[in-house]
Every structure is written in structure tokens, then in C-alpha cells.
Coordinates of C-alpha atoms in Angstrom, one line a residue:
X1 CA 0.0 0.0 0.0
X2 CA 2.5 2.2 0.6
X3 CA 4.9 2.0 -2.1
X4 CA 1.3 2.3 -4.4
X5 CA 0.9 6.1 -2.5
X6 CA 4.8 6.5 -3.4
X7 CA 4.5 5.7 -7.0
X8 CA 1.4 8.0 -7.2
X9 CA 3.2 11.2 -5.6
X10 CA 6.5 10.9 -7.3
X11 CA 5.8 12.5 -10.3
X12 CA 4.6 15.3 -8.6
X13 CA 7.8 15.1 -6.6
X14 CA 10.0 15.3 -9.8
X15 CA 8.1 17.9 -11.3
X16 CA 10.6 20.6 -9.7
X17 CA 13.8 19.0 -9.9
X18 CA 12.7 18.2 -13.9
X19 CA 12.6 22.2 -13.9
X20 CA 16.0 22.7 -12.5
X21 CA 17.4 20.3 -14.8
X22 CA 15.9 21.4 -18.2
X23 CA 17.6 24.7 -17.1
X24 CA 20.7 22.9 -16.2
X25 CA 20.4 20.8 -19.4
X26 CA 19.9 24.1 -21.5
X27 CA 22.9 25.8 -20.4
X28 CA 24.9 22.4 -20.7
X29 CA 23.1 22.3 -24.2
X30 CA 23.8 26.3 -25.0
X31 CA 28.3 25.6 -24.1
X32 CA 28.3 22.4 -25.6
X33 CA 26.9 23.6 -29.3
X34 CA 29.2 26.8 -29.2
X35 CA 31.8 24.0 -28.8
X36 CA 30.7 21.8 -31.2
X37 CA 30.4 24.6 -33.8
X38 CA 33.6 26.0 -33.0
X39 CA 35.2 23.0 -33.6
X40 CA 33.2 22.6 -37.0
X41 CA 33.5 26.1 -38.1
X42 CA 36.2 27.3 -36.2
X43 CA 33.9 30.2 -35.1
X44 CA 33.0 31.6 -31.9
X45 CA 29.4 32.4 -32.8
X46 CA 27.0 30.2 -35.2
X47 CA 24.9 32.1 -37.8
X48 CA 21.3 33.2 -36.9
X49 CA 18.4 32.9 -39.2
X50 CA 17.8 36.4 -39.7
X51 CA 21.9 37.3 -40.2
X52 CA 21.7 39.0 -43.5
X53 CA 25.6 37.9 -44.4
X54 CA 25.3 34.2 -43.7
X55 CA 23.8 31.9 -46.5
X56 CA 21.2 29.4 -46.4
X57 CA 23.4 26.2 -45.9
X58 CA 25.2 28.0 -43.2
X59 CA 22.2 28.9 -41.2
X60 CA 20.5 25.7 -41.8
X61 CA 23.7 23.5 -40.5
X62 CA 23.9 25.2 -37.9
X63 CA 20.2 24.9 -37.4
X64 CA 20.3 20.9 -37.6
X65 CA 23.6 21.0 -35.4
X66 CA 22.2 23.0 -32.5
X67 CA 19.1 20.9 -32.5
X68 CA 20.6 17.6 -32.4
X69 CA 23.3 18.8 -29.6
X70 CA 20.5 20.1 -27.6
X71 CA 18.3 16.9 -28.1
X72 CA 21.3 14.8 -27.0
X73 CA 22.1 16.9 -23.7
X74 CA 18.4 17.0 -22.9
X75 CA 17.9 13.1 -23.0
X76 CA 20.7 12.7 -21.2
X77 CA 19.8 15.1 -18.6
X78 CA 16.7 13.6 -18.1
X79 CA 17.9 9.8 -17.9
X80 CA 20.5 11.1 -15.7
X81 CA 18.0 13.0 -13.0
X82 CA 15.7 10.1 -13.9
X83 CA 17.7 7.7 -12.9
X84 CA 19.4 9.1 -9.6
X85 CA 15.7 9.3 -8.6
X86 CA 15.5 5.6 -9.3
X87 CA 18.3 4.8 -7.5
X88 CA 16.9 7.2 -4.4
X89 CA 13.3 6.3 -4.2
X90 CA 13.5 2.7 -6.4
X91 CA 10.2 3.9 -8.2
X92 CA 10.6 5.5 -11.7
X93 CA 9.8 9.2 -11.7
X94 CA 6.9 8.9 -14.1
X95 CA 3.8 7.4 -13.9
X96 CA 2.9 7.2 -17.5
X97 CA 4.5 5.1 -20.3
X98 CA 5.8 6.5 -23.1
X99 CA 7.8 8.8 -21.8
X100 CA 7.9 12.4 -21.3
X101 CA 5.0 12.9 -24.3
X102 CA 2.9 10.0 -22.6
X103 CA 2.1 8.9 -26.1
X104 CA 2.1 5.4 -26.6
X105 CA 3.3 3.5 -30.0
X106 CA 0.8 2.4 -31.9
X107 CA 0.8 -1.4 -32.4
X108 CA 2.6 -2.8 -35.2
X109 CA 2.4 -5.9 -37.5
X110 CA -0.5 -6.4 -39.8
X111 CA -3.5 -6.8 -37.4
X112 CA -2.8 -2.9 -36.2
X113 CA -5.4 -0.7 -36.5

């Protein structure tokens, strides 16, 4: 009975700390794509979208670069903080499978609707 109350509060619980670590994970996310693209590009700053002096395939590498750097640090910030909760509480900080969307796969194989 108890650990059933436990499992039902934790996400709750891990609501604020998943806060503090999406802002954690976007500053680690923000230093490690100026790295990344100063080691691609050899410059400090990446183009923006709306720099009039920096062409398409420029903007848009840098674009895909940033997002997949960002994507990376965010997953494993969240497996990390996910995790360390695990090992803390031994109950999985969310309730809902699927993940952080809560969307669940739709089945597969040919008797899926």
C-alpha cells in the first residue's frame, strides 16, 4: 500500500527538480553547441536565421547541429536526473509510459489498427 501512495506522488515530486534540470540541461546544451560549432567552423558564434551575411546552408547547419546537440544533452539530462531518482526512491519518476509525451506506440504488424 505504501509504495502504491509512493509511485502515485513521485511524479509530482520530480516535477521541480525536472525544472531545475531542463535549465541545467539548457545551459549544458547552450556551451556544448558553441563548442561543437567551434570545432566545425572554427567560429565563436554560429549564424542566426535572420543574419543577412550568412547563406542558407550555413544557417541551416547550424540549425540541424544546434538541435541535435540540444536533443542529446536534454535526453541525457533527463535519464541522468531520472535515474538518480530511481536509485533514491526505487520507483521510476513517471507514472505514464511513453515517456515524457505519454504517447504510446501504436501497435505494429498487420493486425494494427
Amino acid at each position: 500500500m505504501a509504495r502504491r501512495t509512493k509511485k502515485l506522488r513521485l511524479p509530482l515530486v520530480y516535477a521541480p527538480l525536472g525544472l531545475v534540470l531542463s535549465w541545467a540541461g539548457g545551459a549544458l546544451g547552450a556551451l556544448a553547441f558553441r563548442r561543437t560549432w567551434q570545432a566545425l567552423r572554427g567560429e565563436q558564434d554560429a549564424p542566426d536565421a535572420l543574419d543577412r551575411d550568412r547563406g542558407w546552408g550555413e544557417v541551416l547547419l547550424a540549425a540541424a547541429v544546434q538541435g541535435a546537440v540540444f536533443a542529446v544533452v536534454r535526453s541525457a539530462v533527463d535519464r541522468t536526473g531520472a535515474t538518480a531518482i530511481e536509485r533514491s526512491t526505487g520507483v521510476w519518476p513517471t507514472a505514464r509510459k511513453g515517456g515524457r509525451e505519454g504517447v504510446s506506440r501504436p501497435p505494429a504488424g498487420p493486425d494494427a489498427v
